Coordinates of C-alpha atoms in Angstrom, one line a residue:
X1 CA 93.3 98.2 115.1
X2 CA 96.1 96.4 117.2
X3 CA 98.6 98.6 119.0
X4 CA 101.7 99.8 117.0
X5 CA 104.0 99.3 120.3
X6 CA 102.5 95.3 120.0
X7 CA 103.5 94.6 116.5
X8 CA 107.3 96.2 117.2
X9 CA 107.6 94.0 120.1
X10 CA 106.9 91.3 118.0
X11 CA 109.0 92.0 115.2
X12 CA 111.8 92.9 117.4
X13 CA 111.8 89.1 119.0
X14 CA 111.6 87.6 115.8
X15 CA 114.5 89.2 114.3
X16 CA 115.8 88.6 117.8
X17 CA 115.4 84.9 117.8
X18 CA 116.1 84.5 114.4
X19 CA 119.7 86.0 115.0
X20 CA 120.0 83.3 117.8
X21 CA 119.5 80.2 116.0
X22 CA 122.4 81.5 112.9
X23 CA 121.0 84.4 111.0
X24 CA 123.5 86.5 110.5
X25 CA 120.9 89.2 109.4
X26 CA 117.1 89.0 109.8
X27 CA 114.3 91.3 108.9
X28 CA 110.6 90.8 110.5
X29 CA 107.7 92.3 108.0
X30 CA 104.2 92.1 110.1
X31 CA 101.5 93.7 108.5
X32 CA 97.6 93.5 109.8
X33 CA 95.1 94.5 107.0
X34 CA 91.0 94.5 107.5
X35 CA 89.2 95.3 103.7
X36 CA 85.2 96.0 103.8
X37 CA 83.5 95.3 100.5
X38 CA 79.7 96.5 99.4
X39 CA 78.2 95.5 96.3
X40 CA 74.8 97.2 95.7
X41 CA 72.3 96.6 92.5
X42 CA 68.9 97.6 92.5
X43 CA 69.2 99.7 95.6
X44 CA 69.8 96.5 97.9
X45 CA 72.8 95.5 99.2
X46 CA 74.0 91.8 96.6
X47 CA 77.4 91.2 98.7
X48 CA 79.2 92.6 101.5
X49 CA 82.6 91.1 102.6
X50 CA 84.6 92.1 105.4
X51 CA 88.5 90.3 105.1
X52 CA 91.4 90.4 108.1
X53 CA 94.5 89.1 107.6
X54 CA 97.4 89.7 109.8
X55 CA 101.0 87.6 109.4
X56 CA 104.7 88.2 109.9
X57 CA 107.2 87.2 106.6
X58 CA 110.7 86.2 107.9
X59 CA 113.5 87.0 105.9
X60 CA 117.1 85.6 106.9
X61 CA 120.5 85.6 105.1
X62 CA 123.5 83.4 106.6
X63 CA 126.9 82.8 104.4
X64 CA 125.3 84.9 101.7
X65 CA 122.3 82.9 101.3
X66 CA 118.9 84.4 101.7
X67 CA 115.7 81.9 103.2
X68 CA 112.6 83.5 103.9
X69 CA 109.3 81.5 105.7
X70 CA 105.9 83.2 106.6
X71 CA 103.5 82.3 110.1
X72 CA 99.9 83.7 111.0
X73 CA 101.0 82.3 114.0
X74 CA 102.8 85.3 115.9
X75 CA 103.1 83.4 119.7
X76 CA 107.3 82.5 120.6
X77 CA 106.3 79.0 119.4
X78 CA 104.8 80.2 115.9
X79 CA 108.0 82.9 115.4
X80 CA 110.4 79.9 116.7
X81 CA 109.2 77.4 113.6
X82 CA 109.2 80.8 111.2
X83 CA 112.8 81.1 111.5
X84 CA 113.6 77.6 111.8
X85 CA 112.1 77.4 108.2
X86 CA 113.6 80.6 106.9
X87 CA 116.9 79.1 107.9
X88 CA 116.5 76.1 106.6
X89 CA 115.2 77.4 103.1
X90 CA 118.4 79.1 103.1
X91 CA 120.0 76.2 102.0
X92 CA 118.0 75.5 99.5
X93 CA 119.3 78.8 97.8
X94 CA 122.3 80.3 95.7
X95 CA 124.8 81.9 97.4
X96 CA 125.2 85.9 96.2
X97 CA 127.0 89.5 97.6
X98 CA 123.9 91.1 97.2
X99 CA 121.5 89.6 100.2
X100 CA 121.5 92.4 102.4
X101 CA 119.2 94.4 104.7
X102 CA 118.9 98.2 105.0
X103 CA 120.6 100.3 107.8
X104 CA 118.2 102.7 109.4
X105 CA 118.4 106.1 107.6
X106 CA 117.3 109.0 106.7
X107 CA 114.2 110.2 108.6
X108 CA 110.9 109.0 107.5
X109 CA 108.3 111.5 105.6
X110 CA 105.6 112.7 107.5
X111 CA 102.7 111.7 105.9
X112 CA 98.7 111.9 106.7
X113 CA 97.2 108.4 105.3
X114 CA 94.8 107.7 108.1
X115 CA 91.5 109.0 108.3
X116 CA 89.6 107.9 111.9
X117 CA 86.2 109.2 109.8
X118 CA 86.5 105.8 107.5
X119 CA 86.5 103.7 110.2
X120 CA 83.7 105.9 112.2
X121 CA 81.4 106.0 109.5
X122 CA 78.6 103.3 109.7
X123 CA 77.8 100.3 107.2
X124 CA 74.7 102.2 106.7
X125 CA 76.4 105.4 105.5
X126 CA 78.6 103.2 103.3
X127 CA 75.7 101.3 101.7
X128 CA 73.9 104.4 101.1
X129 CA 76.8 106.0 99.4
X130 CA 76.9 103.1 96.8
X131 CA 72.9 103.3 96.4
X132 CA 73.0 107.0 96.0
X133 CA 76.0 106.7 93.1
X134 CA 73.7 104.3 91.8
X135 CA 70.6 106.8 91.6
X136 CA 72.7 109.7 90.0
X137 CA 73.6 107.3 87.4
X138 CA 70.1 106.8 86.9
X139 CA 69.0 110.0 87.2
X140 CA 71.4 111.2 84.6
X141 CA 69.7 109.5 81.6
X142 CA 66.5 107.6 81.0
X143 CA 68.7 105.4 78.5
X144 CA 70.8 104.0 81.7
X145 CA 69.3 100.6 81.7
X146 CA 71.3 98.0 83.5
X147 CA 73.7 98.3 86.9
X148 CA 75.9 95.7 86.7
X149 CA 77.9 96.7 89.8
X150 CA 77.9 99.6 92.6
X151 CA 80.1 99.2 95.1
X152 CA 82.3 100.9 97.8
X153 CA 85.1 99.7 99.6
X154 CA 87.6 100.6 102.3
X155 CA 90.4 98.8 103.5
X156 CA 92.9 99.7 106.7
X157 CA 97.0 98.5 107.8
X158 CA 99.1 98.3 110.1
X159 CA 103.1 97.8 109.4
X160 CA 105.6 97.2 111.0
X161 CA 109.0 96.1 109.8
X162 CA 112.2 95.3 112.1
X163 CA 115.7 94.3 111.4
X164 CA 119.0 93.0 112.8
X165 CA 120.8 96.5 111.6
X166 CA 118.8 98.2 114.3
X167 CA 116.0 99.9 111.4
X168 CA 112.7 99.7 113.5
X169 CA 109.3 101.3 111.8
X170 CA 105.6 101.1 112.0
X171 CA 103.1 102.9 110.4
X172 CA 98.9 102.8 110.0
X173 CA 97.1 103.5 106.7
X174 CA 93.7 103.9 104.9
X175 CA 91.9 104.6 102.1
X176 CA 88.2 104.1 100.6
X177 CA 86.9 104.7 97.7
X178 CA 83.8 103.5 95.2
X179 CA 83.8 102.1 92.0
X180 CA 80.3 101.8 89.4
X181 CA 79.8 100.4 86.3
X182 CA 77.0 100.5 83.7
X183 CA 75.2 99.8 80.2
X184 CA 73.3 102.5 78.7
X185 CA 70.5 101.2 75.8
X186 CA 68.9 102.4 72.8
X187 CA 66.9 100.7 70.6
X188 CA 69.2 97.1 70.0
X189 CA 72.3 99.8 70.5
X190 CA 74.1 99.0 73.8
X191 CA 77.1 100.8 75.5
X192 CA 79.0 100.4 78.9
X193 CA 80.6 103.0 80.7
X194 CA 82.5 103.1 83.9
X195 CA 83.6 105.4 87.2
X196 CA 85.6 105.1 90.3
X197 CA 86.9 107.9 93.1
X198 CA 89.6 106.3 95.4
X199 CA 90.5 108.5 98.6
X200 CA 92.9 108.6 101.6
X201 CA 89.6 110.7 103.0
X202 CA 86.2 109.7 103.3
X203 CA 84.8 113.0 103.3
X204 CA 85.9 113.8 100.0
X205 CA 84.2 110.9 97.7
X206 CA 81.4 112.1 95.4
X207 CA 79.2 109.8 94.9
X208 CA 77.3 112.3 92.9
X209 CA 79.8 112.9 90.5
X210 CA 81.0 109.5 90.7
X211 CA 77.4 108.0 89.2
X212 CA 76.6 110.8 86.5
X213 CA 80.3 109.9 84.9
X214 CA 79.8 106.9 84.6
X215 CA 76.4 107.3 82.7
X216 CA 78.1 110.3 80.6
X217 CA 80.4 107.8 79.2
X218 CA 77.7 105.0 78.8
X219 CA 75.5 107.1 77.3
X220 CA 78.0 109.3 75.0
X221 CA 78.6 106.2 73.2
X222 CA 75.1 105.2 72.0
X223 CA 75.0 105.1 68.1
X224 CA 78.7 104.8 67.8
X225 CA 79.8 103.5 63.8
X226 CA 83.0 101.6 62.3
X227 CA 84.9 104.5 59.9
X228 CA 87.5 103.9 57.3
X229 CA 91.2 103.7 58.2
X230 CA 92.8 107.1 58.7
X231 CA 96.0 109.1 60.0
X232 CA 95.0 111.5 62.7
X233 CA 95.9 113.1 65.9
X234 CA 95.1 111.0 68.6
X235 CA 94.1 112.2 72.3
X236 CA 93.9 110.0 75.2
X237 CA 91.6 110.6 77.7
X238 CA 93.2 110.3 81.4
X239 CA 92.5 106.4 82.2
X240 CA 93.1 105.3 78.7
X241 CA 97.0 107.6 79.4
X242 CA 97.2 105.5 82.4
X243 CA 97.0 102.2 81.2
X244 CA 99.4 103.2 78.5
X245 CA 101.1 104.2 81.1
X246 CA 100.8 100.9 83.4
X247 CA 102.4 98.8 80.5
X248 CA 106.1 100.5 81.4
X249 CA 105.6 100.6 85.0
X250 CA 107.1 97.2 85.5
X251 CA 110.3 98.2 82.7
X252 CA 111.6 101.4 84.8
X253 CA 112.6 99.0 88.0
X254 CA 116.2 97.9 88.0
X255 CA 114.6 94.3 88.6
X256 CA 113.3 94.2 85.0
X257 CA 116.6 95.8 83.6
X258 CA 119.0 93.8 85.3
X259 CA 117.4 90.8 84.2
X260 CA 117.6 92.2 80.4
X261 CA 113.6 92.6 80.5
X262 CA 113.3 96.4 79.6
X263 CA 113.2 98.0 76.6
X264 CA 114.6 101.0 78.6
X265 CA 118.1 98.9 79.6
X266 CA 121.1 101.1 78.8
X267 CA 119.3 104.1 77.9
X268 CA 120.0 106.3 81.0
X269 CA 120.7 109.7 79.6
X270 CA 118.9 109.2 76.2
X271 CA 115.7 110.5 74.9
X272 CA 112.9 108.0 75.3
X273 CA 109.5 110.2 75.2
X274 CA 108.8 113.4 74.2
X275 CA 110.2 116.6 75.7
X276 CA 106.4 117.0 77.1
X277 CA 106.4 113.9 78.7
X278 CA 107.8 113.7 82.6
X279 CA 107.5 110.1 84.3
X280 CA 107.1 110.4 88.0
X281 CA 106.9 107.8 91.0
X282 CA 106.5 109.7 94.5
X283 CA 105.9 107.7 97.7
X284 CA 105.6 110.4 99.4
X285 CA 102.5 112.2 97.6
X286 CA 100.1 113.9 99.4
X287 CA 96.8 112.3 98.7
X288 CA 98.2 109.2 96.7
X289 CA 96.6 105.8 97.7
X290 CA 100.3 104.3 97.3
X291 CA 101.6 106.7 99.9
X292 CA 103.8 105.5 102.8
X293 CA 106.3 106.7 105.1
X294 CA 108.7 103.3 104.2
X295 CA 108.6 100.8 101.8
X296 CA 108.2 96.9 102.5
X297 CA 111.9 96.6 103.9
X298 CA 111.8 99.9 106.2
X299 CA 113.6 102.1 103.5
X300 CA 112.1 105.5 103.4
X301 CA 109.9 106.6 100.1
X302 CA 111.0 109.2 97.7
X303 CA 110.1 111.5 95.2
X304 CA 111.7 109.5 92.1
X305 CA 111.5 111.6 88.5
X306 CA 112.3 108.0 86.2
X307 CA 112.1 110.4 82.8
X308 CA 112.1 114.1 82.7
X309 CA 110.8 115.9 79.6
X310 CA 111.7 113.1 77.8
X311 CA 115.0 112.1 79.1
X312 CA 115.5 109.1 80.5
X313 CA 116.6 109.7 84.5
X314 CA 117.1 106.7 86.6
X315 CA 115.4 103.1 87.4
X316 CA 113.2 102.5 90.6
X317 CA 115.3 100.3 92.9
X318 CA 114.8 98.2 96.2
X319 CA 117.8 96.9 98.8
X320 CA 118.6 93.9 96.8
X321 CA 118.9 95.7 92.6
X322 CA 120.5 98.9 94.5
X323 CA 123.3 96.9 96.2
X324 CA 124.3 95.2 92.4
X325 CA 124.2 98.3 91.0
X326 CA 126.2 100.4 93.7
X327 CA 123.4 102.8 94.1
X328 CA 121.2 103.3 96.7
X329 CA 117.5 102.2 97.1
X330 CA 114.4 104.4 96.0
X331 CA 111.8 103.2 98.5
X332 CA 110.9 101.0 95.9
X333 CA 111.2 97.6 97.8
X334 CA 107.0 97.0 97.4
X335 CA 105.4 93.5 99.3
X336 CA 102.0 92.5 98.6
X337 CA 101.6 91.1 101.6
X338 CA 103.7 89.5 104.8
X339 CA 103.4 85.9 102.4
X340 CA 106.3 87.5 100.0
X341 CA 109.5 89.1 100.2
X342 CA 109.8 93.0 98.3
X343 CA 109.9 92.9 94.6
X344 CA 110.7 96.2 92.8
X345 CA 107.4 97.9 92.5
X346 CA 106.1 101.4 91.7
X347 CA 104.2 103.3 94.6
X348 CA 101.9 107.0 92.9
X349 CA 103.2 106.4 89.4
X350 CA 102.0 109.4 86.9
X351 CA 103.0 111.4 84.1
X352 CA 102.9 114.9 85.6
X353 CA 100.3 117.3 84.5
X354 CA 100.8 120.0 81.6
X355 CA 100.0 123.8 81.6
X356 CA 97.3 123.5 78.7
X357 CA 93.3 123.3 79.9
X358 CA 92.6 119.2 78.5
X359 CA 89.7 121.1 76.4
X360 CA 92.5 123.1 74.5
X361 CA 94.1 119.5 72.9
X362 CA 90.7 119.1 71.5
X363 CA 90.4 122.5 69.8
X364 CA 93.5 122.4 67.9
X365 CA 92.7 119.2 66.1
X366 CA 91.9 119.5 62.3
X367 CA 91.3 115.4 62.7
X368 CA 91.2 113.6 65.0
X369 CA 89.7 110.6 67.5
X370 CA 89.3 111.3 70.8
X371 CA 90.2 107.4 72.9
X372 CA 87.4 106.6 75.5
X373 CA 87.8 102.8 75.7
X374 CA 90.7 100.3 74.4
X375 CA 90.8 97.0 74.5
X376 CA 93.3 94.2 74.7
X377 CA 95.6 96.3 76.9
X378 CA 96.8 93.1 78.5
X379 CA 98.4 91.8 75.4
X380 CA 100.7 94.3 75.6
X381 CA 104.5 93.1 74.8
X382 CA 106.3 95.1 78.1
X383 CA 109.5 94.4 77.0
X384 CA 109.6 94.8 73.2
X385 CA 106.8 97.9 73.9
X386 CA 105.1 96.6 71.1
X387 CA 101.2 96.6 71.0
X388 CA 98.1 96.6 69.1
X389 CA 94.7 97.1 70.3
X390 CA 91.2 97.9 69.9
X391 CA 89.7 101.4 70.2
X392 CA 86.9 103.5 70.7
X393 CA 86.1 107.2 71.1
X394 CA 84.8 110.4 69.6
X395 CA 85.9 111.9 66.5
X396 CA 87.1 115.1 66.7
X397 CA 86.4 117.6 63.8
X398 CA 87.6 121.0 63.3
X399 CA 88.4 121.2 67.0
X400 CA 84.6 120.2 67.9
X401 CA 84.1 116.2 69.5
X402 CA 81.0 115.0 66.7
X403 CA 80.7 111.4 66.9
X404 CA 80.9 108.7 68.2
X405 CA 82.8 105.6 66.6
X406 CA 84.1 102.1 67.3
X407 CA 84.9 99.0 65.8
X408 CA 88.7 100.6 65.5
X409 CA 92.3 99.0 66.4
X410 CA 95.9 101.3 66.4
X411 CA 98.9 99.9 66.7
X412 CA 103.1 100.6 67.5
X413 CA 105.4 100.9 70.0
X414 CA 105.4 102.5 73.5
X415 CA 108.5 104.5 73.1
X416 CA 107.0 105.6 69.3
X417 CA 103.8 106.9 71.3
X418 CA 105.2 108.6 74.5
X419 CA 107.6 110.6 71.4
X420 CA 104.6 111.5 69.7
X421 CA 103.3 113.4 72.6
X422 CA 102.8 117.1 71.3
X423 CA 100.4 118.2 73.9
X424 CA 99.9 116.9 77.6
X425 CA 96.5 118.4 79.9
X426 CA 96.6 119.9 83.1
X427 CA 93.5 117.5 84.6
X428 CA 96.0 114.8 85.9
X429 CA 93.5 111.9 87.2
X430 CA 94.5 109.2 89.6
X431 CA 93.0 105.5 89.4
X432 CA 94.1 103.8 92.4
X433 CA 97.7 104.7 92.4
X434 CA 98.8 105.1 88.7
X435 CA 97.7 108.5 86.8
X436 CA 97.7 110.5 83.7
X437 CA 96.7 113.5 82.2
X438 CA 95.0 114.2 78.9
X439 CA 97.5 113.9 76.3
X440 CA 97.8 114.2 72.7
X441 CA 99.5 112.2 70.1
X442 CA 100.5 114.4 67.2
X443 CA 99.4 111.3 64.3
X444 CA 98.7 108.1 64.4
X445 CA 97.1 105.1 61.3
X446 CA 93.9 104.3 62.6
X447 CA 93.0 100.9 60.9
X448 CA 88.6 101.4 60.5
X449 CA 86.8 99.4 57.9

């Protein structure tokens, strides 16, 4: 990719110019990003995509107005018309105390999110990784009938972010990772299952593993039958935790609170889960896809524990929330890309791991359903907590998993299930940046036929 040294430069005259023509504080945000994606069915490659995108976002405040403009264009000419149209968007907002910029500050983490072997590695060996994955999955069960998709992809960045206080930053990141999904068959029975391994290293995906999980699902659901409406202890398996999980993740910033959008406003201090239940977001993790030295406005990440065992701790916060609040910012100022300015976003969001084996919440249930799939996650209520969706597992009875059953919904609140949590696994699981363990949910109505 493009030199670091480059992209600073270019940052640095921005903010540079910018200050010229009447910002009184200006930030540069540059970030250079090049995606590869595969797609292989059938052992032959269906797409393959290769995306660049590279951009500064210009953000300006003058008499306590904020305008921000975004160029491709990153000549003197192209950063000249950026911050003549940040400047004059200015105007076209309300004044407030809080439009600020971060100072430069503590020292950033040290973190290893590059791998050189992602980039090295061929097309060829990246094809073949999705086509083997594809294989295993075959291999694993005659009843594995259709692919639907097998893909790998990788994706690399470069980002830089300057400002008029004298912060000055750039840093280069990676990941890859492979993704396959499935329908297993039998008879006019027909179930889909699902797998994915995301990495900061190439050497560590397992395309192996990777293809017989997602036929073990598949294929562990063939036969499954509607039962009657029950109470029972509940277990969720690690990705049905984490989209549990993924409903609150945009509640716990300060954005969402001070805007009276939380169902976790005022409660600081209080107990909002269960005393198993720690709620972690760490941009700093080692391994975590969501890893980075800085956030989006140059403000270094943190280890940020937002409940523990229960109690809820803090909010996540970027420059702008943190300055109305009178508290400092988490590293939580996250862009998508240069075309925005930083919204309050989570970075390796997880509820830590437990000290009990996830086989161990099986065995102590009299009754029970274990939760494989869900559906209707996205409906969701995120600020009442309120949901009701559809589910399917594996019964659990006398501690043994016997059967599989579907045709299910359950019901309730977020903050009801996350205090219902009497048992949490030691397996925690990342998917792409948000992860779980296995966890239990002492009882639950299961509405069945």
């Amino acid at each position: 990719m493009e030199n670091e040294g480059l992209f600073l430069g270019v940052a640095e005259n921005a903010v540079d110019k910018a200050r010229k023509m009447g910002a009184q504080l200006a930030e540069a945000y540059i970030s250079s990003t090049k995606e590869l994606n595969i797609d292989v069915r059938e052992a032959r490659v269906e797409t393959m995509k290769l995306a660049e995108e590279r951009g500064l976002g210009l953000r300006v405040v003058r008499d306590g107005r904020t305008g921000f403009s975004f160029s491709t264009d990153l000549s003197p000419q192209g950063i000249e018309e950026a911050s003549r149209q940040a400047l004059a968007n200015c105007e076209k907002t309300a004044e407030d105390p809080f439009n600020t910029l971060p100072p430069p500050g503590r020292a950033y983490p040290d973190l290893d999110i590059y791998d050189p072997a992602i980039r090295e590695a061929t097309v060829e060996q990246k094809i073949e990784m999705a086509r083997q994955m594809e294989e295993f999955a075959r291999a694993y069960d005659p009843r594995v009938k259709v692919i639907e998709t097998s893909t790998y992809q990788d994706g690399e960045s470069l980002v830089t972010v300057a400002n008029s206080l004298g912060l000055s930053a750039v840093f280069k990141g990676s990941y890859c990772g492979i993704y396959l999904a499935l329908a297993a068959g039998e008879g006019d029975n027909s179930q889909t299952g699902f797998a994915m391994d995301f990495s900061l290293k190439y050497s560590s995906l397992k395309p192996e593993d990777t293809g017989r999980k997602a036929a073990r699902r598949a294929v562990r659901m063939l036969g499954a039958t509607p039962v009657t409406t029950r109470k029972a202890a509940v277990v969720l398996e690690p990705y049905i935790a984490t989209g549990f999980l993924g409903i609150i993740s945009s509640v716990l910033t300060a954005d969402a609170v001070q805007k009276g959008r939380s169902l976790f406003a005022g409660k600081v201090g209080s107990n909002v889960a269960s005393g198993k239940v720690t709620i972690i977001d760490d941009g700093t993790l080692a391994g975590g896809i969501g890893s980075a030295p800085f956030d989006g406005e140059g403000v270094p990440t943190a280890r940020t524990v937002l409940i523990d065992k229960g109690v809820l701790k803090q909010y996540l916060y970027n420059t702008y929330t943190a300055a109305k609040d009178g508290v400092s910012s988490t590293g939580n100022g996250v862009r998508g890309s240069f075309k925005g300015t930083p919204e309050v976003g989570v970075t390796n969001f997880f509820i830590e791991a437990g000290q009990t084996p996830a086989g161990d919440l099986i065995k102590g249930v009299a009754n029970g359903l274990y939760v494989t799939e869900v559906m209707g996650m996205h409906t969701a209520n995120p600020i009442s907590g309120d949901f009701s969706v559809g589910v399917s597992g594996l019964l659990i009875e006398n501690g043994e998993i016997t059967a599989p059953v579907r045709g299910m919904a359950m019901g309730g609140n977020i903050i009801e299930l996350f205090n219902s949590v009497d048992m949490v696994g030691n397996d925690l699981q990342f998917f792409g940046s948000k992860g779980s363990p296995t966890i239990r949910i002492a009882e639950m109505t299961i509405s069945g036929q």
